[in-house]
């Protein structure tokens, strides 16, 4: 997660899911939006029969 000065929002990138990015006006909204983006990414991959990468990193916080 990082702050975009240009867009004036927090941005969350999910490195294990190419192109999976979300944003929000607050850190919490960006995080919540990223959870939705992850779910949509996975659903779309399943719909098209694309592989879903296995997590490579250990979760640092429990959500």
PDB file of C-alpha atoms in Angstrom:
ATOM      1  CA  UNK A   1       0.000   0.000   0.000  1.00  0.00           C
ATOM      2  CA  UNK A   2       1.254   3.461  -0.795  1.00  0.00           C
ATOM      3  CA  UNK A   3       0.007   7.032  -1.103  1.00  0.00           C
ATOM      4  CA  UNK A   4      -0.332   8.456  -4.603  1.00  0.00           C
ATOM      5  CA  UNK A   5       0.346  12.174  -4.469  1.00  0.00           C
ATOM      6  CA  UNK A   6      -0.840  12.505  -8.063  1.00  0.00           C
ATOM      7  CA  UNK A   7      -4.216  10.809  -7.452  1.00  0.00           C
ATOM      8  CA  UNK A   8      -4.563  11.770  -3.778  1.00  0.00           C
ATOM      9  CA  UNK A   9      -5.520   8.200  -2.796  1.00  0.00           C
ATOM     10  CA  UNK A  10      -3.983   5.165  -1.149  1.00  0.00           C
ATOM     11  CA  UNK A  11      -3.168   2.440  -3.673  1.00  0.00           C
ATOM     12  CA  UNK A  12      -2.900  -1.276  -2.959  1.00  0.00           C
ATOM     13  CA  UNK A  13      -1.111  -3.538  -5.416  1.00  0.00           C
ATOM     14  CA  UNK A  14      -1.363  -7.320  -5.163  1.00  0.00           C
ATOM     15  CA  UNK A  15       1.962  -8.528  -6.594  1.00  0.00           C
ATOM     16  CA  UNK A  16       0.942 -12.176  -6.846  1.00  0.00           C
ATOM     17  CA  UNK A  17      -2.089 -11.342  -9.018  1.00  0.00           C
ATOM     18  CA  UNK A  18      -0.934  -9.430 -12.102  1.00  0.00           C
ATOM     19  CA  UNK A  19      -2.936  -6.267 -12.672  1.00  0.00           C
ATOM     20  CA  UNK A  20      -4.809  -6.549  -9.380  1.00  0.00           C
ATOM     21  CA  UNK A  21      -4.826  -3.013  -7.966  1.00  0.00           C
ATOM     22  CA  UNK A  22      -7.281  -1.104  -5.792  1.00  0.00           C
ATOM     23  CA  UNK A  23      -7.443   2.341  -4.249  1.00  0.00           C
ATOM     24  CA  UNK A  24      -9.287   4.301  -1.581  1.00  0.00           C
ATOM     25  CA  UNK A  25      -9.393   7.657   0.129  1.00  0.00           C
ATOM     26  CA  UNK A  26      -8.275   6.070   3.401  1.00  0.00           C
ATOM     27  CA  UNK A  27      -5.980   3.166   4.182  1.00  0.00           C
ATOM     28  CA  UNK A  28      -8.941   1.114   5.405  1.00  0.00           C
ATOM     29  CA  UNK A  29     -11.053   1.783   2.316  1.00  0.00           C
ATOM     30  CA  UNK A  30      -8.104   0.906   0.072  1.00  0.00           C
ATOM     31  CA  UNK A  31      -7.612  -2.340   1.985  1.00  0.00           C
ATOM     32  CA  UNK A  32     -11.322  -3.186   1.812  1.00  0.00           C
ATOM     33  CA  UNK A  33     -11.378  -2.408  -1.902  1.00  0.00           C
ATOM     34  CA  UNK A  34      -8.336  -4.618  -2.425  1.00  0.00           C
ATOM     35  CA  UNK A  35     -10.183  -7.557  -0.856  1.00  0.00           C
ATOM     36  CA  UNK A  36     -12.977  -7.063  -3.382  1.00  0.00           C
ATOM     37  CA  UNK A  37     -10.469  -6.711  -6.227  1.00  0.00           C
ATOM     38  CA  UNK A  38      -8.777  -9.972  -5.202  1.00  0.00           C
ATOM     39  CA  UNK A  39     -12.104 -11.805  -5.161  1.00  0.00           C
ATOM     40  CA  UNK A  40     -13.050 -10.433  -8.586  1.00  0.00           C
ATOM     41  CA  UNK A  41      -9.617 -11.316  -9.969  1.00  0.00           C
ATOM     42  CA  UNK A  42      -9.980 -14.917  -8.777  1.00  0.00           C
ATOM     43  CA  UNK A  43     -13.558 -15.217 -10.068  1.00  0.00           C
ATOM     44  CA  UNK A  44     -12.506 -13.906 -13.483  1.00  0.00           C
ATOM     45  CA  UNK A  45      -9.542 -16.289 -13.646  1.00  0.00           C
ATOM     46  CA  UNK A  46     -11.833 -19.197 -12.785  1.00  0.00           C
ATOM     47  CA  UNK A  47     -14.362 -18.112 -15.410  1.00  0.00           C
ATOM     48  CA  UNK A  48     -11.715 -18.122 -18.138  1.00  0.00           C
ATOM     49  CA  UNK A  49      -9.878 -21.196 -16.856  1.00  0.00           C
ATOM     50  CA  UNK A  50      -6.742 -19.209 -16.066  1.00  0.00           C
ATOM     51  CA  UNK A  51      -4.373 -20.474 -13.359  1.00  0.00           C
ATOM     52  CA  UNK A  52      -4.609 -18.904  -9.924  1.00  0.00           C
ATOM     53  CA  UNK A  53      -1.164 -18.453  -8.365  1.00  0.00           C
ATOM     54  CA  UNK A  54      -0.492 -19.964  -4.978  1.00  0.00           C
ATOM     55  CA  UNK A  55       0.415 -17.404  -2.301  1.00  0.00           C
ATOM     56  CA  UNK A  56       4.171 -16.858  -2.112  1.00  0.00           C
ATOM     57  CA  UNK A  57       4.248 -14.690   0.993  1.00  0.00           C
ATOM     58  CA  UNK A  58       3.122 -15.305   4.517  1.00  0.00           C
ATOM     59  CA  UNK A  59       0.290 -13.090   5.683  1.00  0.00           C
ATOM     60  CA  UNK A  60       1.528 -10.426   8.081  1.00  0.00           C
ATOM     61  CA  UNK A  61      -1.861  -9.544   9.533  1.00  0.00           C
ATOM     62  CA  UNK A  62      -5.038 -11.556   9.878  1.00  0.00           C
ATOM     63  CA  UNK A  63      -8.069 -10.047   8.243  1.00  0.00           C
TER      64      UNK A  63
END
